[in-house]
Amino acid sequence: MAEPILTVENLVKRYDDTTVLDGLSFQVYQGEVIVIVGPSGCGKSTLLRCINALEPIQGGEIRLRGELVSAESKNLSALRQKIGMVFQSYDLFPHMTVLDNILLAPTKVQKRPKAEVTAEAQALLARVGLSEKADQYPRQLSGGQKQRVAIVRALCMHPEILLFDEVTAALDPEMVREVLEVILNLAEQGRTMLIVTHEMQFARAIADRVMFLDGGNFVESGPPDTFFTAPQTLRAKQFLQTFTFERKG
């Protein structure tokens, strides 16, 4: 069997006396799309931030292709370039155009030729329907457009794995679909992705595996059809019922 691209073993994350992640372990394989679901505040976003070493951990290990991802890693900058992360809040620089936002890290951090990155950025913007927005500023874009720019920015770094942290949570409902369609397209291209979302229909459509996080660990993990139609644990059943409403009377 192929080696996993990402391995998380016995991960422990605490904030003071509160344990958020309690000995959590899993693996991600090349081309796999994993969706992490769970109640608000259960640690889903914290897990993604730990994987990218944006949060210090109190126990366990995170490895990307066998290399330790840690604040103490001498090659942390190089490892982070292989782990693309798209945040809920876009994090675009307001004083820079869309194109300049995308070019910044590949040209400054990776030292790649500007002409090469510009051509790639323009091609990616065209793929997500934003060719005409390259010279505009973030304030001139809708939330959905900003999020698509953030995805293009991540892709331009050529990451081996993409982390999506509730990327539709701040969007109006009509903007959600345009962002989810971009992520679905990435899945069809065989991208390796770890996605945190509350969009259950989207999770069912895109996931190779759904992992349900609660109480600091994974309560249940499995294929989306099984998880959504025949959950194996009472806790997962209770969670899924919160997304189901029946008219009374």
PDB file of C-alpha atoms in Angstrom:
ATOM      1  CA  MET A   1       0.000   0.000   0.000  1.00  0.00           C
ATOM      2  CA  ALA A   2       1.186   3.535  -0.774  1.00  0.00           C
ATOM      3  CA  GLU A   3       2.772   5.582   1.984  1.00  0.00           C
ATOM      4  CA  PRO A   4       0.540   8.311   3.470  1.00  0.00           C
ATOM      5  CA  ILE A   5       1.285  11.890   2.477  1.00  0.00           C
ATOM      6  CA  LEU A   6       0.296  13.138   5.953  1.00  0.00           C
ATOM      7  CA  THR A   7       0.495  11.282   9.267  1.00  0.00           C
ATOM      8  CA  VAL A   8      -0.881  12.596  12.558  1.00  0.00           C
ATOM      9  CA  GLU A   9      -0.089  10.464  15.633  1.00  0.00           C
ATOM     10  CA  ASN A  10      -1.405  10.909  19.170  1.00  0.00           C
ATOM     11  CA  LEU A  11      -1.883  14.655  18.710  1.00  0.00           C
ATOM     12  CA  VAL A  12      -2.573  16.578  21.904  1.00  0.00           C
ATOM     13  CA  LYS A  13      -3.519  20.249  21.927  1.00  0.00           C
ATOM     14  CA  ARG A  14      -4.366  22.176  25.089  1.00  0.00           C
ATOM     15  CA  TYR A  15      -5.308  25.742  25.885  1.00  0.00           C
ATOM     16  CA  ASP A  16      -4.307  26.182  29.537  1.00  0.00           C
ATOM     17  CA  ASP A  17      -6.243  23.445  31.371  1.00  0.00           C
ATOM     18  CA  THR A  18      -8.612  22.704  28.480  1.00  0.00           C
ATOM     19  CA  THR A  19      -7.719  19.762  26.242  1.00  0.00           C
ATOM     20  CA  VAL A  20      -9.033  20.400  22.731  1.00  0.00           C
ATOM     21  CA  LEU A  21      -7.422  17.474  20.896  1.00  0.00           C
ATOM     22  CA  ASP A  22      -6.789  14.374  22.980  1.00  0.00           C
ATOM     23  CA  GLY A  23      -4.477  11.797  21.398  1.00  0.00           C
ATOM     24  CA  LEU A  24      -5.903  12.118  17.899  1.00  0.00           C
ATOM     25  CA  SER A  25      -4.412   9.977  15.074  1.00  0.00           C
ATOM     26  CA  PHE A  26      -5.097   9.591  11.340  1.00  0.00           C
ATOM     27  CA  GLN A  27      -3.427   9.381   7.936  1.00  0.00           C
ATOM     28  CA  VAL A  28      -4.101  11.078   4.599  1.00  0.00           C
ATOM     29  CA  TYR A  29      -3.151   9.463   1.279  1.00  0.00           C
ATOM     30  CA  GLN A  30      -2.266  11.015  -2.067  1.00  0.00           C
ATOM     31  CA  GLY A  31      -5.354  12.271  -3.892  1.00  0.00           C
ATOM     32  CA  GLU A  32      -7.657  11.642  -0.930  1.00  0.00           C
ATOM     33  CA  VAL A  33     -10.326  14.156   0.081  1.00  0.00           C
ATOM     34  CA  ILE A  34     -11.112  14.030   3.798  1.00  0.00           C
ATOM     35  CA  VAL A  35     -13.911  16.125   5.271  1.00  0.00           C
ATOM     36  CA  ILE A  36     -13.874  16.815   9.009  1.00  0.00           C
ATOM     37  CA  VAL A  37     -17.245  17.550  10.591  1.00  0.00           C
ATOM     38  CA  GLY A  38     -18.362  18.096  14.160  1.00  0.00           C
ATOM     39  CA  PRO A  39     -20.088  20.540  16.489  1.00  0.00           C
ATOM     40  CA  SER A  40     -18.870  24.125  16.782  1.00  0.00           C
ATOM     41  CA  GLY A  41     -15.934  24.470  19.153  1.00  0.00           C
ATOM     42  CA  CYS A  42     -14.846  20.827  18.927  1.00  0.00           C
ATOM     43  CA  GLY A  43     -11.387  21.678  17.575  1.00  0.00           C
ATOM     44  CA  LYS A  44     -11.747  21.240  13.797  1.00  0.00           C
ATOM     45  CA  SER A  45     -10.072  24.537  12.888  1.00  0.00           C
ATOM     46  CA  THR A  46      -7.497  24.050  15.633  1.00  0.00           C
ATOM     47  CA  LEU A  47      -6.547  20.706  14.084  1.00  0.00           C
ATOM     48  CA  LEU A  48      -5.853  22.331  10.706  1.00  0.00           C
ATOM     49  CA  ARG A  49      -3.779  25.053  12.352  1.00  0.00           C
ATOM     50  CA  CYS A  50      -1.751  22.411  14.192  1.00  0.00           C
ATOM     51  CA  ILE A  51      -1.071  20.560  10.923  1.00  0.00           C
ATOM     52  CA  ASN A  52       0.405  23.770   9.482  1.00  0.00           C
ATOM     53  CA  ALA A  53       2.346  24.477  12.713  1.00  0.00           C
ATOM     54  CA  LEU A  54       0.372  27.667  13.270  1.00  0.00           C
ATOM     55  CA  GLU A  55      -0.499  26.341  16.739  1.00  0.00           C
ATOM     56  CA  PRO A  56       1.997  24.709  19.131  1.00  0.00           C
ATOM     57  CA  ILE A  57       1.073  21.203  20.240  1.00  0.00           C
ATOM     58  CA  GLN A  58       1.556  19.554  23.622  1.00  0.00           C
ATOM     59  CA  GLY A  59       1.982  15.977  22.447  1.00  0.00           C
ATOM     60  CA  GLY A  60       2.228  13.686  19.446  1.00  0.00           C
ATOM     61  CA  GLU A  61       3.671  14.171  15.967  1.00  0.00           C
ATOM     62  CA  ILE A  62       2.641  15.535  12.587  1.00  0.00           C
ATOM     63  CA  ARG A  63       4.623  14.369   9.561  1.00  0.00           C
ATOM     64  CA  LEU A  64       4.419  15.319   5.895  1.00  0.00           C
ATOM     65  CA  ARG A  65       5.964  12.551   3.805  1.00  0.00           C
ATOM     66  CA  GLY A  66       7.916  11.478   6.872  1.00  0.00           C
ATOM     67  CA  GLU A  67       9.238  14.947   7.735  1.00  0.00           C
ATOM     68  CA  LEU A  68       8.324  16.340  11.144  1.00  0.00           C
ATOM     69  CA  VAL A  69       6.120  19.440  10.979  1.00  0.00           C
ATOM     70  CA  SER A  70       6.898  21.438  14.097  1.00  0.00           C
ATOM     71  CA  ALA A  71       7.772  24.948  15.201  1.00  0.00           C
ATOM     72  CA  GLU A  72      11.225  23.507  15.981  1.00  0.00           C
ATOM     73  CA  SER A  73      11.717  22.058  12.483  1.00  0.00           C
ATOM     74  CA  LYS A  74      14.683  23.693  10.748  1.00  0.00           C
ATOM     75  CA  ASN A  75      12.904  23.382   7.397  1.00  0.00           C
ATOM     76  CA  LEU A  76       9.488  24.594   8.661  1.00  0.00           C
ATOM     77  CA  SER A  77       9.228  27.305   6.007  1.00  0.00           C
ATOM     78  CA  ALA A  78       9.768  24.765   3.219  1.00  0.00           C
ATOM     79  CA  LEU A  79       7.263  22.355   4.792  1.00  0.00           C
ATOM     80  CA  ARG A  80       4.617  25.066   5.123  1.00  0.00           C
ATOM     81  CA  GLN A  81       4.955  25.793   1.421  1.00  0.00           C
ATOM     82  CA  LYS A  82       3.846  22.212   0.788  1.00  0.00           C
ATOM     83  CA  ILE A  83       0.751  22.640   2.997  1.00  0.00           C
ATOM     84  CA  GLY A  84      -1.596  25.165   1.424  1.00  0.00           C
ATOM     85  CA  MET A  85      -4.188  26.671   3.743  1.00  0.00           C
ATOM     86  CA  VAL A  86      -7.292  28.642   2.843  1.00  0.00           C
ATOM     87  CA  PHE A  87      -8.893  30.487   5.747  1.00  0.00           C
ATOM     88  CA  GLN A  88     -12.463  31.574   6.380  1.00  0.00           C
ATOM     89  CA  SER A  89     -11.369  35.233   6.418  1.00  0.00           C
ATOM     90  CA  TYR A  90      -9.525  35.290   3.019  1.00  0.00           C
ATOM     91  CA  ASP A  91      -6.557  37.257   4.486  1.00  0.00           C
ATOM     92  CA  LEU A  92      -5.907  39.243   1.299  1.00  0.00           C
ATOM     93  CA  PHE A  93      -3.781  42.389   1.555  1.00  0.00           C
ATOM     94  CA  PRO A  94      -6.215  45.288   0.956  1.00  0.00           C
ATOM     95  CA  HIS A  95      -3.575  47.629  -0.523  1.00  0.00           C
ATOM     96  CA  MET A  96      -2.518  45.106  -3.203  1.00  0.00           C
ATOM     97  CA  THR A  97      -4.309  44.061  -6.384  1.00  0.00           C
ATOM     98  CA  VAL A  98      -5.649  40.539  -6.800  1.00  0.00           C
ATOM     99  CA  LEU A  99      -2.683  39.592  -8.996  1.00  0.00           C
ATOM    100  CA  ASP A 100      -0.115  41.088  -6.615  1.00  0.00           C
ATOM    101  CA  ASN A 101      -1.696  39.212  -3.691  1.00  0.00           C
ATOM    102  CA  ILE A 102      -1.214  35.965  -5.608  1.00  0.00           C
ATOM    103  CA  LEU A 103       2.341  36.739  -6.773  1.00  0.00           C
ATOM    104  CA  LEU A 104       3.714  37.787  -3.393  1.00  0.00           C
ATOM    105  CA  ALA A 105       4.609  34.433  -1.822  1.00  0.00           C
ATOM    106  CA  PRO A 106       5.760  32.539  -4.958  1.00  0.00           C
ATOM    107  CA  THR A 107       8.105  35.374  -5.988  1.00  0.00           C
ATOM    108  CA  LYS A 108       9.330  36.468  -2.542  1.00  0.00           C
ATOM    109  CA  VAL A 109       9.383  33.171  -0.641  1.00  0.00           C
ATOM    110  CA  GLN A 110       9.977  30.630  -3.415  1.00  0.00           C
ATOM    111  CA  LYS A 111      12.052  33.058  -5.514  1.00  0.00           C
ATOM    112  CA  ARG A 112      10.315  31.993  -8.708  1.00  0.00           C
ATOM    113  CA  PRO A 113      10.454  34.221 -11.830  1.00  0.00           C
ATOM    114  CA  LYS A 114       7.676  36.815 -11.843  1.00  0.00           C
ATOM    115  CA  ALA A 115       6.763  36.152 -15.472  1.00  0.00           C
ATOM    116  CA  GLU A 116       6.328  32.429 -14.804  1.00  0.00           C
ATOM    117  CA  VAL A 117       4.137  32.978 -11.734  1.00  0.00           C
ATOM    118  CA  THR A 118       2.107  35.685 -13.468  1.00  0.00           C
ATOM    119  CA  ALA A 119       1.267  33.340 -16.341  1.00  0.00           C
ATOM    120  CA  GLU A 120       0.243  30.612 -13.900  1.00  0.00           C
ATOM    121  CA  ALA A 121      -1.821  33.022 -11.771  1.00  0.00           C
ATOM    122  CA  GLN A 122      -3.669  34.351 -14.807  1.00  0.00           C
ATOM    123  CA  ALA A 123      -4.440  30.814 -15.973  1.00  0.00           C
ATOM    124  CA  LEU A 124      -5.771  29.872 -12.540  1.00  0.00           C
ATOM    125  CA  LEU A 125      -7.844  33.056 -12.289  1.00  0.00           C
ATOM    126  CA  ALA A 126      -9.380  32.178 -15.646  1.00  0.00           C
ATOM    127  CA  ARG A 127     -10.171  28.676 -14.382  1.00  0.00           C
ATOM    128  CA  VAL A 128     -12.126  30.093 -11.426  1.00  0.00           C
ATOM    129  CA  GLY A 129     -13.859  32.754 -13.542  1.00  0.00           C
ATOM    130  CA  LEU A 130     -11.912  35.788 -12.324  1.00  0.00           C
ATOM    131  CA  SER A 131      -9.734  36.792 -15.279  1.00  0.00           C
ATOM    132  CA  GLU A 132     -11.159  40.290 -15.353  1.00  0.00           C
ATOM    133  CA  LYS A 133     -10.478  40.850 -11.634  1.00  0.00           C
ATOM    134  CA  ALA A 134      -6.661  40.567 -11.743  1.00  0.00           C
ATOM    135  CA  ASP A 135      -6.048  44.324 -11.454  1.00  0.00           C
ATOM    136  CA  GLN A 136      -8.816  45.043  -8.968  1.00  0.00           C
ATOM    137  CA  TYR A 137      -8.432  45.402  -5.200  1.00  0.00           C
ATOM    138  CA  PRO A 138     -10.047  43.142  -2.571  1.00  0.00           C
ATOM    139  CA  ARG A 139     -12.540  45.865  -1.604  1.00  0.00           C
ATOM    140  CA  GLN A 140     -13.950  45.663  -5.146  1.00  0.00           C
ATOM    141  CA  LEU A 141     -14.716  41.937  -4.849  1.00  0.00           C
ATOM    142  CA  SER A 142     -17.588  39.976  -3.351  1.00  0.00           C
ATOM    143  CA  GLY A 143     -16.923  37.506  -0.550  1.00  0.00           C
ATOM    144  CA  GLY A 144     -17.112  34.578  -2.952  1.00  0.00           C
ATOM    145  CA  GLN A 145     -14.653  36.227  -5.319  1.00  0.00           C
ATOM    146  CA  LYS A 146     -12.216  36.939  -2.477  1.00  0.00           C
ATOM    147  CA  GLN A 147     -12.371  33.313  -1.415  1.00  0.00           C
ATOM    148  CA  ARG A 148     -11.676  32.116  -4.949  1.00  0.00           C
ATOM    149  CA  VAL A 149      -8.663  34.453  -5.079  1.00  0.00           C
ATOM    150  CA  ALA A 150      -7.450  32.960  -1.782  1.00  0.00           C
ATOM    151  CA  ILE A 151      -7.711  29.476  -3.310  1.00  0.00           C
ATOM    152  CA  VAL A 152      -5.727  30.567  -6.385  1.00  0.00           C
ATOM    153  CA  ARG A 153      -3.091  32.099  -4.088  1.00  0.00           C
ATOM    154  CA  ALA A 154      -2.723  28.781  -2.276  1.00  0.00           C
ATOM    155  CA  LEU A 155      -2.530  26.805  -5.534  1.00  0.00           C
ATOM    156  CA  CYS A 156       0.239  29.038  -6.895  1.00  0.00           C
ATOM    157  CA  MET A 157       2.516  27.771  -4.125  1.00  0.00           C
ATOM    158  CA  HIS A 158       2.225  24.221  -5.564  1.00  0.00           C
ATOM    159  CA  PRO A 159       1.217  22.599  -2.250  1.00  0.00           C
ATOM    160  CA  GLU A 160       1.134  18.833  -1.804  1.00  0.00           C
ATOM    161  CA  ILE A 161      -1.943  19.048   0.413  1.00  0.00           C
ATOM    162  CA  LEU A 162      -4.642  21.741   0.738  1.00  0.00           C
ATOM    163  CA  LEU A 163      -6.372  22.615   4.006  1.00  0.00           C
ATOM    164  CA  PHE A 164      -9.748  24.401   3.825  1.00  0.00           C
ATOM    165  CA  ASP A 165     -11.005  25.929   7.067  1.00  0.00           C
ATOM    166  CA  GLU A 166     -14.741  26.734   6.875  1.00  0.00           C
ATOM    167  CA  VAL A 167     -14.153  28.659   3.651  1.00  0.00           C
ATOM    168  CA  THR A 168     -17.874  29.312   3.092  1.00  0.00           C
ATOM    169  CA  ALA A 169     -18.808  30.264   6.668  1.00  0.00           C
ATOM    170  CA  ALA A 170     -18.540  34.033   6.079  1.00  0.00           C
ATOM    171  CA  LEU A 171     -20.336  33.998   2.720  1.00  0.00           C
ATOM    172  CA  ASP A 172     -23.897  34.823   1.728  1.00  0.00           C
ATOM    173  CA  PRO A 173     -25.735  31.635   0.671  1.00  0.00           C
ATOM    174  CA  GLU A 174     -25.741  32.555  -3.020  1.00  0.00           C
ATOM    175  CA  MET A 175     -21.940  32.938  -2.959  1.00  0.00           C
ATOM    176  CA  VAL A 176     -21.345  29.582  -1.317  1.00  0.00           C
ATOM    177  CA  ARG A 177     -21.940  27.530  -4.453  1.00  0.00           C
ATOM    178  CA  GLU A 178     -19.339  29.339  -6.562  1.00  0.00           C
ATOM    179  CA  VAL A 179     -16.636  28.544  -4.001  1.00  0.00           C
ATOM    180  CA  LEU A 180     -17.739  24.931  -3.479  1.00  0.00           C
ATOM    181  CA  GLU A 181     -17.696  24.340  -7.238  1.00  0.00           C
ATOM    182  CA  VAL A 182     -14.033  25.389  -7.348  1.00  0.00           C
ATOM    183  CA  ILE A 183     -13.190  22.920  -4.566  1.00  0.00           C
ATOM    184  CA  LEU A 184     -15.164  20.144  -6.290  1.00  0.00           C
ATOM    185  CA  ASN A 185     -13.152  20.819  -9.436  1.00  0.00           C
ATOM    186  CA  LEU A 186      -9.914  20.488  -7.440  1.00  0.00           C
ATOM    187  CA  ALA A 187     -11.115  17.113  -6.133  1.00  0.00           C
ATOM    188  CA  GLU A 188     -11.773  15.980  -9.703  1.00  0.00           C
ATOM    189  CA  GLN A 189      -8.174  16.939 -10.533  1.00  0.00           C
ATOM    190  CA  GLY A 190      -6.952  14.544  -7.831  1.00  0.00           C
ATOM    191  CA  ARG A 191      -5.835  17.140  -5.298  1.00  0.00           C
ATOM    192  CA  THR A 192      -5.162  15.940  -1.760  1.00  0.00           C
ATOM    193  CA  MET A 193      -7.427  17.938   0.553  1.00  0.00           C
ATOM    194  CA  LEU A 194      -8.473  18.168   4.179  1.00  0.00           C
ATOM    195  CA  ILE A 195     -11.702  20.154   4.499  1.00  0.00           C
ATOM    196  CA  VAL A 196     -13.481  21.491   7.581  1.00  0.00           C
ATOM    197  CA  THR A 197     -17.076  22.432   6.776  1.00  0.00           C
ATOM    198  CA  HIS A 198     -20.635  22.650   8.061  1.00  0.00           C
ATOM    199  CA  GLU A 199     -22.009  22.152   4.537  1.00  0.00           C
ATOM    200  CA  MET A 200     -23.267  18.598   4.881  1.00  0.00           C
ATOM    201  CA  GLN A 201     -24.496  18.158   1.291  1.00  0.00           C
ATOM    202  CA  PHE A 202     -21.133  19.356   0.037  1.00  0.00           C
ATOM    203  CA  ALA A 203     -19.322  17.009   2.438  1.00  0.00           C
ATOM    204  CA  ARG A 204     -21.313  14.067   1.135  1.00  0.00           C
ATOM    205  CA  ALA A 205     -20.620  15.025  -2.490  1.00  0.00           C
ATOM    206  CA  ILE A 206     -16.877  15.588  -2.236  1.00  0.00           C
ATOM    207  CA  ALA A 207     -15.489  13.369   0.524  1.00  0.00           C
ATOM    208  CA  ASP A 208     -13.667  10.077   0.099  1.00  0.00           C
ATOM    209  CA  ARG A 209     -13.820   9.836   3.877  1.00  0.00           C
ATOM    210  CA  VAL A 210     -15.778  11.736   6.534  1.00  0.00           C
ATOM    211  CA  MET A 211     -14.300  12.039  10.020  1.00  0.00           C
ATOM    212  CA  PHE A 212     -16.528  13.152  12.886  1.00  0.00           C
ATOM    213  CA  LEU A 213     -14.668  15.029  15.610  1.00  0.00           C
ATOM    214  CA  ASP A 214     -16.102  15.455  19.090  1.00  0.00           C
ATOM    215  CA  GLY A 215     -14.720  15.410  22.622  1.00  0.00           C
ATOM    216  CA  GLY A 216     -11.137  15.776  21.459  1.00  0.00           C
ATOM    217  CA  ASN A 217     -11.028  12.756  19.172  1.00  0.00           C
ATOM    218  CA  PHE A 218     -12.628  11.121  16.150  1.00  0.00           C
ATOM    219  CA  VAL A 219     -15.849   9.428  17.215  1.00  0.00           C
ATOM    220  CA  GLU A 220     -16.509   7.942  13.797  1.00  0.00           C
ATOM    221  CA  SER A 221     -14.819   7.747  10.400  1.00  0.00           C
ATOM    222  CA  GLY A 222     -15.933   6.227   7.131  1.00  0.00           C
ATOM    223  CA  PRO A 223     -17.197   6.660   3.563  1.00  0.00           C
ATOM    224  CA  PRO A 224     -19.732   9.494   3.158  1.00  0.00           C
ATOM    225  CA  ASP A 225     -22.621   7.256   2.117  1.00  0.00           C
ATOM    226  CA  THR A 226     -22.207   5.161   5.254  1.00  0.00           C
ATOM    227  CA  PHE A 227     -21.702   8.125   7.562  1.00  0.00           C
ATOM    228  CA  PHE A 228     -24.712  10.074   6.328  1.00  0.00           C
ATOM    229  CA  THR A 229     -27.174   7.195   5.819  1.00  0.00           C
ATOM    230  CA  ALA A 230     -26.134   4.706   8.513  1.00  0.00           C
ATOM    231  CA  PRO A 231     -23.946   6.339  11.172  1.00  0.00           C
ATOM    232  CA  GLN A 232     -22.487   3.759  13.543  1.00  0.00           C
ATOM    233  CA  THR A 233     -22.447   5.770  16.777  1.00  0.00           C
ATOM    234  CA  LEU A 234     -25.204   7.432  18.775  1.00  0.00           C
ATOM    235  CA  ARG A 235     -23.203  10.658  18.921  1.00  0.00           C
ATOM    236  CA  ALA A 236     -22.939  10.839  15.119  1.00  0.00           C
ATOM    237  CA  LYS A 237     -26.674  10.164  14.803  1.00  0.00           C
ATOM    238  CA  GLN A 238     -27.439  12.981  17.232  1.00  0.00           C
ATOM    239  CA  PHE A 239     -25.153  15.344  15.324  1.00  0.00           C
ATOM    240  CA  LEU A 240     -26.718  14.570  11.950  1.00  0.00           C
ATOM    241  CA  GLN A 241     -30.223  15.017  13.353  1.00  0.00           C
ATOM    242  CA  THR A 242     -29.445  18.686  13.965  1.00  0.00           C
ATOM    243  CA  PHE A 243     -29.391  19.118  10.169  1.00  0.00           C
ATOM    244  CA  THR A 244     -32.772  17.420   9.672  1.00  0.00           C
ATOM    245  CA  PHE A 245     -36.053  19.226  10.187  1.00  0.00           C
ATOM    246  CA  GLU A 246     -39.530  17.767   9.844  1.00  0.00           C
ATOM    247  CA  ARG A 247     -42.740  19.745   9.602  1.00  0.00           C
ATOM    248  CA  LYS A 248     -45.116  18.952  12.427  1.00  0.00           C
ATOM    249  CA  GLY A 249     -48.886  18.785  12.181  1.00  0.00           C
TER     250      GLY A 249
END
